[in-house]
Amino acid sequence: MCLAIPGKIKSTELQYDGKVRMAKINFGGITKEASLEMLPDAKIGDYVLVHVGVAISIVNEEEARKTFDYLREIGELGDLVDVDEYIPKKDN
Amino acid sequence: MKFMSEYRDPELAKQYLVEIKNTVTQKWKIMEVCGGQTHSLVKNGIIDMLPKEVEMIHGPGCPVCVTPLNLIDKAIYLALEKKVILCSFGDMLRVPGSEKSLLEAKAEGADIRILYSPLEAVKIAADNPNKQVVFFAVGFETTAPANALSVIHAHRQNLDNYSILASHVLVPPAIENVMEDPDSHIDGFLAAGHVCTIMGNFEYYPLVEKYKVPIVVTGFEPLDVLQGILMVVRQLEAEKAEVENQYARIVREEGNLDAQKIIYEVFEITDRLWRGMEVIPMSGYKVKEKYAKFDATAKFNVNIEEAEENQDCIAGEIMKGIKKPFECPEFGKKCKPTNPLGAPMVSSEGACAAYFHYSGLVES
Ligand code: SF4
């Protein structure tokens, strides 16, 4: 559960009356929501490491891709989906 | 070397191994703190490829494993007796409490939900105003910002039906505890990269000063771990004890200051009991008085007696690195991932589970 998974910011939005900055993040085809509270400078198109629904660090694209591929190989992407039947997809 | 296909660059992995062999002249015990690193070492066969002088000792960095028995009993009580919606990370579900696990409580009808993020639990609270929702907030420093943020989200929405059962633990006091233990003789540490992504490297300088041990902040992929080991071995052979950062592509010296701000807004440092070990002073976070309304411990005032640990399980010695999983008499016999006697056999970060699945010692 300590792993952080890299994904790309697709869109950002303010929630809760504009108090909370959230993003839609694309993880190899799966979209999940994450908070950008810890990365105020992150913008659409950036790659970020996401840990339990919170983006914690901006990474470059190559790093993001390699880490994602590694996590997929070792079967550690299960966190992304609610059930453990994650089906690996090719990168988009 | 069939596992090599999982390396980013198998050639580089071989180079690191050769370099470690060429550098090492005597026996060293190196502890990897993070359970993700343990997993990487065992699963990728690195343990067997290292020269015999380098012994890897597996540290206490499995958050699920160190969550106290009493707190699991409390979570189960809240779900079964107080009828709260209890939300948890999936890893926690099968960890044995004194009588049952959360999963068994769920089978008895408790409303227990597995979530990916504590922020989802806040949404569940907003959608169920007539129910109390409790998030079982376990984890190291990496997870603390998300758990703290869930409290802030609930606060911003003025929810009075959301709280967290916090059991946060911290890495630097655990390193200190290992160094003070007369039974464990560790020469150097791989610190946990993702913890330092949040907290930075500052907390490790006083430790290298005090204990004269190298500490290398290290990632969790096989190549990271190999390079981290090489950096520790180089320091040891040169009689140095410094903080170094193998994971500089992710970890900045000061960490993530915005994340630290949120942690310290919600949490303060407290003494904490580590399951199987002991109370380690100033080794965890608790919810500040200011946010007491979101602190399940304060809110529900559950008094559950401390129960005895299963006597057959030597998880404490495993977590401190004094024994290896295969030295436990029950390993692979009475204790298996399908019927775990202790937490290290359950979690994906637990050392016993890593050895069970990947070491080739048991037919799984
Ligand atoms: S193998 Fe099982 S019983 Fe033995 S220490 Fe590990 S978790 Fe406990």
CSV table of N, CA and C in Angstrom, one decimal, chain A residues 1-5 15-16 19-22 27 32-40 49-59 62-63 66-68 70-71 73-76 79-82, chain B residues 5-8 39-40 43-44 61 63-64 89 91 116-120 122-123 138-140 142-143 145-146 149 152-153 156-157 194 197-198 220-222 247 249-250 256 258-259 262 348-349:
chain,number,residue,atom,x,y,z
A,1,MET,N,0.8,-1.2,0.0
A,1,MET,CA,0.0,0.0,0.0
A,1,MET,C,0.8,1.3,0.0
A,2,CYS,N,2.2,1.1,0.1
A,2,CYS,CA,3.0,2.3,0.1
A,2,CYS,C,3.4,2.8,-1.2
A,3,LEU,N,3.0,2.1,-2.3
A,3,LEU,CA,3.5,2.4,-3.6
A,3,LEU,C,2.8,3.7,-4.1
A,4,ALA,N,3.5,4.4,-5.0
A,4,ALA,CA,2.8,5.5,-5.6
A,4,ALA,C,2.8,5.2,-7.1
A,5,ILE,N,1.7,5.5,-7.8
A,5,ILE,CA,1.6,5.1,-9.2
A,5,ILE,C,1.6,6.4,-10.1
A,15,GLN,N,-13.4,21.7,-6.5
A,15,GLN,CA,-14.6,21.1,-5.9
A,15,GLN,C,-14.9,21.8,-4.6
A,16,TYR,N,-16.0,21.4,-4.0
A,16,TYR,CA,-16.4,21.9,-2.6
A,16,TYR,C,-16.3,23.5,-2.7
A,19,LYS,N,-12.9,25.2,-3.0
A,19,LYS,CA,-11.9,25.1,-2.0
A,19,LYS,C,-10.9,24.0,-2.2
A,20,VAL,N,-11.2,23.0,-3.1
A,20,VAL,CA,-10.4,21.8,-3.2
A,20,VAL,C,-10.0,21.6,-4.7
A,21,ARG,N,-8.7,21.5,-5.0
A,21,ARG,CA,-8.3,21.3,-6.4
A,21,ARG,C,-8.0,19.8,-6.6
A,22,MET,N,-8.9,19.3,-7.5
A,22,MET,CA,-8.8,17.9,-7.8
A,22,MET,C,-8.4,17.7,-9.3
A,27,PHE,N,-4.1,6.7,-15.8
A,27,PHE,CA,-3.1,5.7,-15.5
A,27,PHE,C,-3.2,4.6,-16.6
A,32,LYS,N,-8.7,8.1,-12.9
A,32,LYS,CA,-9.0,8.2,-11.4
A,32,LYS,C,-8.9,9.6,-11.0
A,33,GLU,N,-9.6,9.9,-9.9
A,33,GLU,CA,-9.5,11.3,-9.4
A,33,GLU,C,-8.4,11.3,-8.3
A,34,ALA,N,-7.7,12.4,-8.3
A,34,ALA,CA,-6.7,12.6,-7.2
A,34,ALA,C,-6.7,14.1,-6.8
A,35,SER,N,-6.2,14.3,-5.6
A,35,SER,CA,-6.1,15.7,-5.1
A,35,SER,C,-4.8,16.3,-5.5
A,36,LEU,N,-4.8,17.6,-5.9
A,36,LEU,CA,-3.5,18.3,-6.2
A,36,LEU,C,-3.1,19.2,-5.1
A,37,GLU,N,-3.7,19.0,-3.9
A,37,GLU,CA,-3.4,19.9,-2.8
A,37,GLU,C,-1.9,19.9,-2.4
A,38,MET,N,-1.2,18.8,-2.6
A,38,MET,CA,0.2,18.8,-2.3
A,38,MET,C,1.1,19.3,-3.4
A,39,LEU,N,0.5,19.5,-4.6
A,39,LEU,CA,1.3,20.0,-5.7
A,39,LEU,C,0.6,21.1,-6.4
A,40,PRO,N,0.7,22.3,-5.7
A,40,PRO,CA,-0.1,23.4,-6.2
A,40,PRO,C,0.3,23.9,-7.6
A,49,LEU,N,3.2,11.4,-9.5
A,49,LEU,CA,3.1,10.1,-8.7
A,49,LEU,C,1.9,10.3,-7.8
A,50,VAL,N,1.0,9.3,-7.8
A,50,VAL,CA,-0.2,9.4,-7.0
A,50,VAL,C,-0.2,8.3,-5.9
A,51,HIS,N,-0.4,8.6,-4.7
A,51,HIS,CA,-0.4,7.7,-3.6
A,51,HIS,C,-1.7,7.8,-2.9
A,52,VAL,N,-2.5,6.7,-2.8
A,52,VAL,CA,-3.8,6.7,-2.2
A,52,VAL,C,-4.7,7.9,-2.4
A,53,GLY,N,-4.7,8.3,-3.7
A,53,GLY,CA,-5.6,9.4,-4.1
A,53,GLY,C,-5.1,10.8,-4.0
A,54,VAL,N,-3.8,10.9,-3.7
A,54,VAL,CA,-3.2,12.2,-3.5
A,54,VAL,C,-1.9,12.3,-4.4
A,55,ALA,N,-1.8,13.3,-5.3
A,55,ALA,CA,-0.6,13.4,-6.0
A,55,ALA,C,0.5,14.0,-5.2
A,56,ILE,N,1.7,13.3,-5.1
A,56,ILE,CA,2.7,13.7,-4.1
A,56,ILE,C,4.0,14.3,-4.8
A,57,SER,N,4.2,14.0,-6.1
A,57,SER,CA,5.4,14.5,-6.7
A,57,SER,C,5.2,14.5,-8.3
A,58,ILE,N,5.8,15.6,-8.9
A,58,ILE,CA,5.8,15.6,-10.3
A,58,ILE,C,7.0,14.8,-10.9
A,59,VAL,N,6.8,14.0,-11.9
A,59,VAL,CA,7.9,13.3,-12.5
A,59,VAL,C,8.0,13.5,-14.0
A,62,GLU,N,9.4,10.0,-19.1
A,62,GLU,CA,10.1,8.7,-19.2
A,62,GLU,C,10.1,8.0,-17.9
A,63,GLU,N,10.4,8.7,-16.8
A,63,GLU,CA,10.3,8.1,-15.5
A,63,GLU,C,8.9,7.5,-15.2
A,66,LYS,N,8.4,4.3,-17.3
A,66,LYS,CA,9.2,3.1,-16.8
A,66,LYS,C,8.6,2.6,-15.5
A,67,THR,N,8.3,3.5,-14.6
A,67,THR,CA,7.8,3.1,-13.3
A,67,THR,C,6.4,2.3,-13.5
A,68,PHE,N,5.6,2.9,-14.4
A,68,PHE,CA,4.3,2.3,-14.6
A,68,PHE,C,4.5,0.9,-15.2
A,70,TYR,N,7.0,-1.1,-14.8
A,70,TYR,CA,7.5,-2.0,-13.7
A,70,TYR,C,6.3,-2.4,-12.8
A,71,LEU,N,5.5,-1.5,-12.4
A,71,LEU,CA,4.4,-1.8,-11.5
A,71,LEU,C,3.4,-2.8,-12.2
A,73,GLU,N,4.2,-5.0,-14.5
A,73,GLU,CA,4.9,-6.3,-14.5
A,73,GLU,C,4.8,-7.0,-13.2
A,74,ILE,N,5.0,-6.3,-12.1
A,74,ILE,CA,4.9,-7.0,-10.8
A,74,ILE,C,3.5,-7.1,-10.3
A,75,GLY,N,2.5,-6.7,-11.1
A,75,GLY,CA,1.1,-6.9,-10.7
A,75,GLY,C,0.7,-6.0,-9.5
A,76,GLU,N,1.3,-4.8,-9.5
A,76,GLU,CA,1.0,-3.9,-8.3
A,76,GLU,C,0.0,-2.7,-8.7
A,79,ASP,N,-4.3,-1.5,-6.9
A,79,ASP,CA,-4.8,-0.4,-6.2
A,79,ASP,C,-5.7,0.5,-7.0
A,80,LEU,N,-5.5,0.5,-8.3
A,80,LEU,CA,-6.2,1.5,-9.1
A,80,LEU,C,-7.7,1.1,-9.3
A,81,VAL,N,-8.0,-0.1,-9.2
A,81,VAL,CA,-9.3,-0.5,-9.4
A,81,VAL,C,-9.9,-1.0,-8.1
A,82,ASP,N,-11.2,-0.9,-8.0
A,82,ASP,CA,-11.9,-1.3,-6.7
A,82,ASP,C,-11.9,-2.8,-6.5
B,5,SER,N,14.2,-10.2,-16.4
B,5,SER,CA,13.3,-9.5,-17.4
B,5,SER,C,12.5,-8.4,-16.7
B,6,GLU,N,12.4,-8.4,-15.4
B,6,GLU,CA,11.6,-7.4,-14.8
B,6,GLU,C,12.5,-6.1,-14.5
B,7,TYR,N,13.8,-6.2,-14.8
B,7,TYR,CA,14.6,-5.0,-14.5
B,7,TYR,C,14.5,-4.0,-15.7
B,8,ARG,N,14.6,-2.7,-15.4
B,8,ARG,CA,14.6,-1.7,-16.4
B,8,ARG,C,15.7,-2.0,-17.4
B,39,HIS,N,10.1,-6.8,-0.7
B,39,HIS,CA,9.4,-7.5,-1.8
B,39,HIS,C,10.3,-7.6,-3.0
B,40,SER,N,10.9,-6.4,-3.4
B,40,SER,CA,11.7,-6.4,-4.6
B,40,SER,C,12.9,-7.3,-4.5
B,43,LYS,N,11.5,-11.1,-4.4
B,43,LYS,CA,10.8,-11.5,-5.7
B,43,LYS,C,11.8,-11.5,-6.9
B,44,ASN,N,12.7,-10.6,-6.9
B,44,ASN,CA,13.6,-10.6,-8.1
B,44,ASN,C,14.9,-11.4,-7.9
B,61,GLY,N,9.3,-1.9,7.9
B,61,GLY,CA,8.5,-0.9,7.1
B,61,GLY,C,7.3,-1.5,6.4
B,63,PRO,N,3.4,-1.1,7.1
B,63,PRO,CA,2.5,-0.4,8.0
B,63,PRO,C,1.4,-1.3,8.5
B,64,VAL,N,0.9,-2.2,7.7
B,64,VAL,CA,-0.1,-3.1,8.1
B,64,VAL,C,0.4,-4.0,9.3
B,89,PHE,N,-8.0,0.5,3.8
B,89,PHE,CA,-7.2,0.0,2.7
B,89,PHE,C,-7.4,-1.5,2.7
B,91,ASP,N,-5.3,-4.0,2.3
B,91,ASP,CA,-4.3,-4.8,2.9
B,91,ASP,C,-4.6,-5.1,4.4
B,116,TYR,N,-9.6,2.8,-2.1
B,116,TYR,CA,-8.3,3.1,-2.6
B,116,TYR,C,-7.7,4.3,-1.9
B,117,SER,N,-8.6,5.2,-1.5
B,117,SER,CA,-8.2,6.5,-0.9
B,117,SER,C,-9.1,7.0,0.2
B,118,PRO,N,-8.5,7.6,1.3
B,118,PRO,CA,-9.3,8.1,2.4
B,118,PRO,C,-10.3,9.2,1.9
B,119,LEU,N,-9.9,9.8,0.8
B,119,LEU,CA,-10.8,10.9,0.3
B,119,LEU,C,-12.2,10.3,-0.2
B,120,GLU,N,-12.2,9.0,-0.6
B,120,GLU,CA,-13.4,8.4,-1.0
B,120,GLU,C,-14.3,8.2,0.3
B,122,VAL,N,-14.6,10.2,2.8
B,122,VAL,CA,-15.2,11.5,3.1
B,122,VAL,C,-16.5,11.6,2.2
B,123,LYS,N,-16.4,11.2,0.9
B,123,LYS,CA,-17.5,11.2,0.0
B,123,LYS,C,-18.6,10.3,0.6
B,138,VAL,N,-4.1,3.9,8.6
B,138,VAL,CA,-2.8,3.3,8.9
B,138,VAL,C,-1.8,3.8,7.9
B,139,GLY,N,-0.5,3.7,8.2
B,139,GLY,CA,0.5,4.0,7.2
B,139,GLY,C,1.7,4.7,7.8
B,140,PHE,N,2.7,4.8,7.0
B,140,PHE,CA,3.9,5.6,7.3
B,140,PHE,C,3.8,7.0,6.8
B,142,THR,N,4.4,8.4,4.2
B,142,THR,CA,3.9,8.6,2.8
B,142,THR,C,2.4,8.7,2.7
B,143,THR,N,1.7,8.0,3.6
B,143,THR,CA,0.2,8.0,3.6
B,143,THR,C,-0.4,9.1,4.5
B,145,PRO,N,-0.1,12.4,4.6
B,145,PRO,CA,-0.8,13.6,4.0
B,145,PRO,C,-2.2,13.3,3.5
B,146,ALA,N,-2.4,12.1,2.9
B,146,ALA,CA,-3.7,11.7,2.3
B,146,ALA,C,-4.7,11.6,3.5
B,149,LEU,N,-5.5,15.0,4.8
B,149,LEU,CA,-6.3,15.7,3.9
B,149,LEU,C,-7.8,15.3,4.0
B,152,ILE,N,-9.2,17.3,6.6
B,152,ILE,CA,-9.5,18.7,6.1
B,152,ILE,C,-10.7,18.8,5.2
B,153,HIS,N,-10.8,17.8,4.3
B,153,HIS,CA,-12.0,17.8,3.4
B,153,HIS,C,-13.3,17.7,4.2
B,156,ARG,N,-13.8,21.0,5.9
B,156,ARG,CA,-14.3,22.1,5.0
B,156,ARG,C,-15.8,21.9,4.7
B,157,GLN,N,-16.3,20.7,4.7
B,157,GLN,CA,-17.7,20.4,4.4
B,157,GLN,C,-18.5,20.4,5.7
B,194,HIS,N,9.8,6.6,-0.8
B,194,HIS,CA,8.5,7.4,-0.9
B,194,HIS,C,8.2,8.1,0.4
B,197,THR,N,10.1,11.2,-0.1
B,197,THR,CA,9.4,12.1,-1.1
B,197,THR,C,8.6,13.1,-0.3
B,198,ILE,N,8.0,12.7,0.8
B,198,ILE,CA,7.2,13.6,1.6
B,198,ILE,C,8.0,14.4,2.6
B,220,PHE,N,12.3,1.7,-4.8
B,220,PHE,CA,11.8,0.3,-4.5
B,220,PHE,C,12.0,-0.7,-5.7
B,221,GLU,N,12.4,-0.2,-6.9
B,221,GLU,CA,12.6,-1.1,-8.0
B,221,GLU,C,13.9,-1.8,-7.9
B,222,PRO,N,14.0,-3.0,-8.5
B,222,PRO,CA,15.2,-3.8,-8.3
B,222,PRO,C,16.5,-3.0,-8.6
B,247,TYR,N,17.6,8.0,-4.8
B,247,TYR,CA,16.3,8.2,-5.4
B,247,TYR,C,16.1,9.7,-5.8
B,249,ARG,N,15.9,11.2,-8.4
B,249,ARG,CA,15.0,11.6,-9.5
B,249,ARG,C,13.6,11.9,-8.9
B,250,ILE,N,13.3,11.4,-7.7
B,250,ILE,CA,12.0,11.7,-7.1
B,250,ILE,C,12.1,12.5,-5.8
B,256,ASN,N,8.4,17.3,0.3
B,256,ASN,CA,7.2,18.0,-0.3
B,256,ASN,C,6.7,18.9,0.9
B,258,ASP,N,4.5,21.3,0.9
B,258,ASP,CA,3.0,21.4,1.0
B,258,ASP,C,2.4,20.2,1.7
B,259,ALA,N,2.9,19.0,1.5
B,259,ALA,CA,2.4,17.9,2.2
B,259,ALA,C,2.7,17.9,3.7
B,262,ILE,N,0.3,20.1,5.5
B,262,ILE,CA,-1.0,19.5,5.8
B,262,ILE,C,-0.9,18.4,6.9
B,348,SER,N,1.0,-7.3,1.4
B,348,SER,CA,1.9,-7.4,0.3
B,348,SER,C,3.3,-6.8,0.6
B,349,GLU,N,3.4,-6.1,1.7
B,349,GLU,CA,4.7,-5.6,2.1
B,349,GLU,C,5.4,-6.5,3.2
